[in-house]
């Protein structure tokens, strides 16, 4: 069953975030992930959450998504993202 990592990202350091973007894709690919959305136009339809930059990554399973998120390969890029953004990241099982 697929799983989706969904991130709402407010970039606070554009230069560091640009470096992160260069490093993250190979780690996603290594764990079987593929980008569904990566910061395209987002519009709020309900509620009061500012969508900022929304990223959705599909993985083959919840376990694979969590393995990527906790991996040694992603550790350095993840640290860069944390330092260059205010982020909320969740993982959800698909259908």
mmCIF file of C-alpha atoms in Angstrom:
data_model
loop_
_atom_site.group_PDB
_atom_site.id
_atom_site.type_symbol
_atom_site.label_atom_id
_atom_site.label_comp_id
_atom_site.label_asym_id
_atom_site.label_seq_id
_atom_site.Cartn_x
_atom_site.Cartn_y
_atom_site.Cartn_z
ATOM 1 C CA UNK A 1 0.000 0.000 0.000
ATOM 2 C CA UNK A 2 1.516 3.377 -0.950
ATOM 3 C CA UNK A 3 2.264 6.073 1.603
ATOM 4 C CA UNK A 4 2.675 9.799 1.198
ATOM 5 C CA UNK A 5 5.041 12.166 2.940
ATOM 6 C CA UNK A 6 3.326 15.555 2.975
ATOM 7 C CA UNK A 7 5.251 18.653 3.975
ATOM 8 C CA UNK A 8 4.152 22.247 4.411
ATOM 9 C CA UNK A 9 7.318 24.314 4.196
ATOM 10 C CA UNK A 10 7.935 27.999 4.863
ATOM 11 C CA UNK A 11 11.405 28.806 3.520
ATOM 12 C CA UNK A 12 13.374 31.084 5.856
ATOM 13 C CA UNK A 13 16.856 30.728 4.275
ATOM 14 C CA UNK A 14 16.504 30.517 0.467
ATOM 15 C CA UNK A 15 20.215 29.907 -0.173
ATOM 16 C CA UNK A 16 20.483 26.952 2.203
ATOM 17 C CA UNK A 17 17.143 25.605 0.991
ATOM 18 C CA UNK A 18 18.419 25.691 -2.610
ATOM 19 C CA UNK A 19 21.345 23.495 -1.519
ATOM 20 C CA UNK A 20 18.894 21.137 0.209
ATOM 21 C CA UNK A 21 16.844 20.814 -2.985
ATOM 22 C CA UNK A 22 19.955 19.676 -4.875
ATOM 23 C CA UNK A 23 20.713 16.949 -2.314
ATOM 24 C CA UNK A 24 17.294 15.560 -1.440
ATOM 25 C CA UNK A 25 16.103 14.043 -4.733
ATOM 26 C CA UNK A 26 18.706 11.239 -4.900
ATOM 27 C CA UNK A 27 17.742 10.175 -1.363
ATOM 28 C CA UNK A 28 14.058 10.061 -2.309
ATOM 29 C CA UNK A 29 14.850 8.020 -5.422
ATOM 30 C CA UNK A 30 17.011 5.576 -3.437
ATOM 31 C CA UNK A 31 14.002 4.661 -1.284
ATOM 32 C CA UNK A 32 11.568 4.249 -4.168
ATOM 33 C CA UNK A 33 9.928 7.638 -3.703
ATOM 34 C CA UNK A 34 8.568 9.917 -6.383
ATOM 35 C CA UNK A 35 7.425 13.501 -6.158
ATOM 36 C CA UNK A 36 3.708 14.089 -6.701
ATOM 37 C CA UNK A 37 3.853 17.830 -5.878
ATOM 38 C CA UNK A 38 6.912 19.951 -5.225
ATOM 39 C CA UNK A 39 6.039 23.526 -4.373
ATOM 40 C CA UNK A 40 3.574 24.362 -7.136
ATOM 41 C CA UNK A 41 0.775 26.893 -6.753
ATOM 42 C CA UNK A 42 -1.436 26.142 -3.737
ATOM 43 C CA UNK A 43 -4.704 27.795 -2.767
ATOM 44 C CA UNK A 44 -6.482 27.565 0.564
ATOM 45 C CA UNK A 45 -10.036 26.279 0.105
ATOM 46 C CA UNK A 46 -11.057 25.856 3.772
ATOM 47 C CA UNK A 47 -9.665 26.641 7.210
ATOM 48 C CA UNK A 48 -6.912 29.039 8.196
ATOM 49 C CA UNK A 49 -3.687 27.210 7.330
ATOM 50 C CA UNK A 50 -1.277 29.036 5.024
ATOM 51 C CA UNK A 51 -0.217 26.431 2.437
ATOM 52 C CA UNK A 52 3.222 27.993 1.809
ATOM 53 C CA UNK A 53 5.258 25.441 -0.175
ATOM 54 C CA UNK A 54 3.530 22.046 -0.223
ATOM 55 C CA UNK A 55 5.471 18.905 -1.099
ATOM 56 C CA UNK A 56 3.973 15.421 -1.558
ATOM 57 C CA UNK A 57 6.207 12.384 -2.054
ATOM 58 C CA UNK A 58 4.770 8.928 -2.762
ATOM 59 C CA UNK A 59 6.606 5.857 -1.430
ATOM 60 C CA UNK A 60 5.772 2.187 -1.990
ATOM 61 C CA UNK A 61 4.819 1.725 1.695
ATOM 62 C CA UNK A 62 4.623 3.457 5.052
ATOM 63 C CA UNK A 63 7.699 1.510 6.144
ATOM 64 C CA UNK A 64 9.672 2.687 3.111
ATOM 65 C CA UNK A 65 8.666 6.317 3.712
ATOM 66 C CA UNK A 66 9.763 6.135 7.340
ATOM 67 C CA UNK A 67 12.984 4.336 6.366
ATOM 68 C CA UNK A 68 13.804 7.226 4.001
ATOM 69 C CA UNK A 69 12.969 9.883 6.598
ATOM 70 C CA UNK A 70 15.179 8.191 9.219
ATOM 71 C CA UNK A 71 17.967 7.155 6.822
ATOM 72 C CA UNK A 72 21.632 8.084 6.993
ATOM 73 C CA UNK A 73 21.368 9.294 3.382
ATOM 74 C CA UNK A 74 18.689 11.830 4.275
ATOM 75 C CA UNK A 75 20.180 12.916 7.635
ATOM 76 C CA UNK A 76 22.329 15.750 6.239
ATOM 77 C CA UNK A 77 19.723 17.098 3.785
ATOM 78 C CA UNK A 78 17.055 16.844 6.510
ATOM 79 C CA UNK A 79 19.237 18.928 8.837
ATOM 80 C CA UNK A 80 19.590 21.515 6.047
ATOM 81 C CA UNK A 81 15.809 21.618 5.584
ATOM 82 C CA UNK A 82 15.226 22.023 9.306
ATOM 83 C CA UNK A 83 17.721 24.905 9.471
ATOM 84 C CA UNK A 84 16.349 26.647 6.357
ATOM 85 C CA UNK A 85 12.584 26.322 6.919
ATOM 86 C CA UNK A 86 9.683 26.153 9.290
ATOM 87 C CA UNK A 87 8.191 22.783 8.327
ATOM 88 C CA UNK A 88 5.369 20.446 9.219
ATOM 89 C CA UNK A 89 5.870 16.934 7.845
ATOM 90 C CA UNK A 90 3.484 13.983 8.094
ATOM 91 C CA UNK A 91 3.258 10.546 6.552
ATOM 92 C CA UNK A 92 -0.099 8.974 5.655
ATOM 93 C CA UNK A 93 -1.024 5.617 4.171
ATOM 94 C CA UNK A 94 -2.750 5.694 0.824
ATOM 95 C CA UNK A 95 -5.314 3.396 -0.722
#
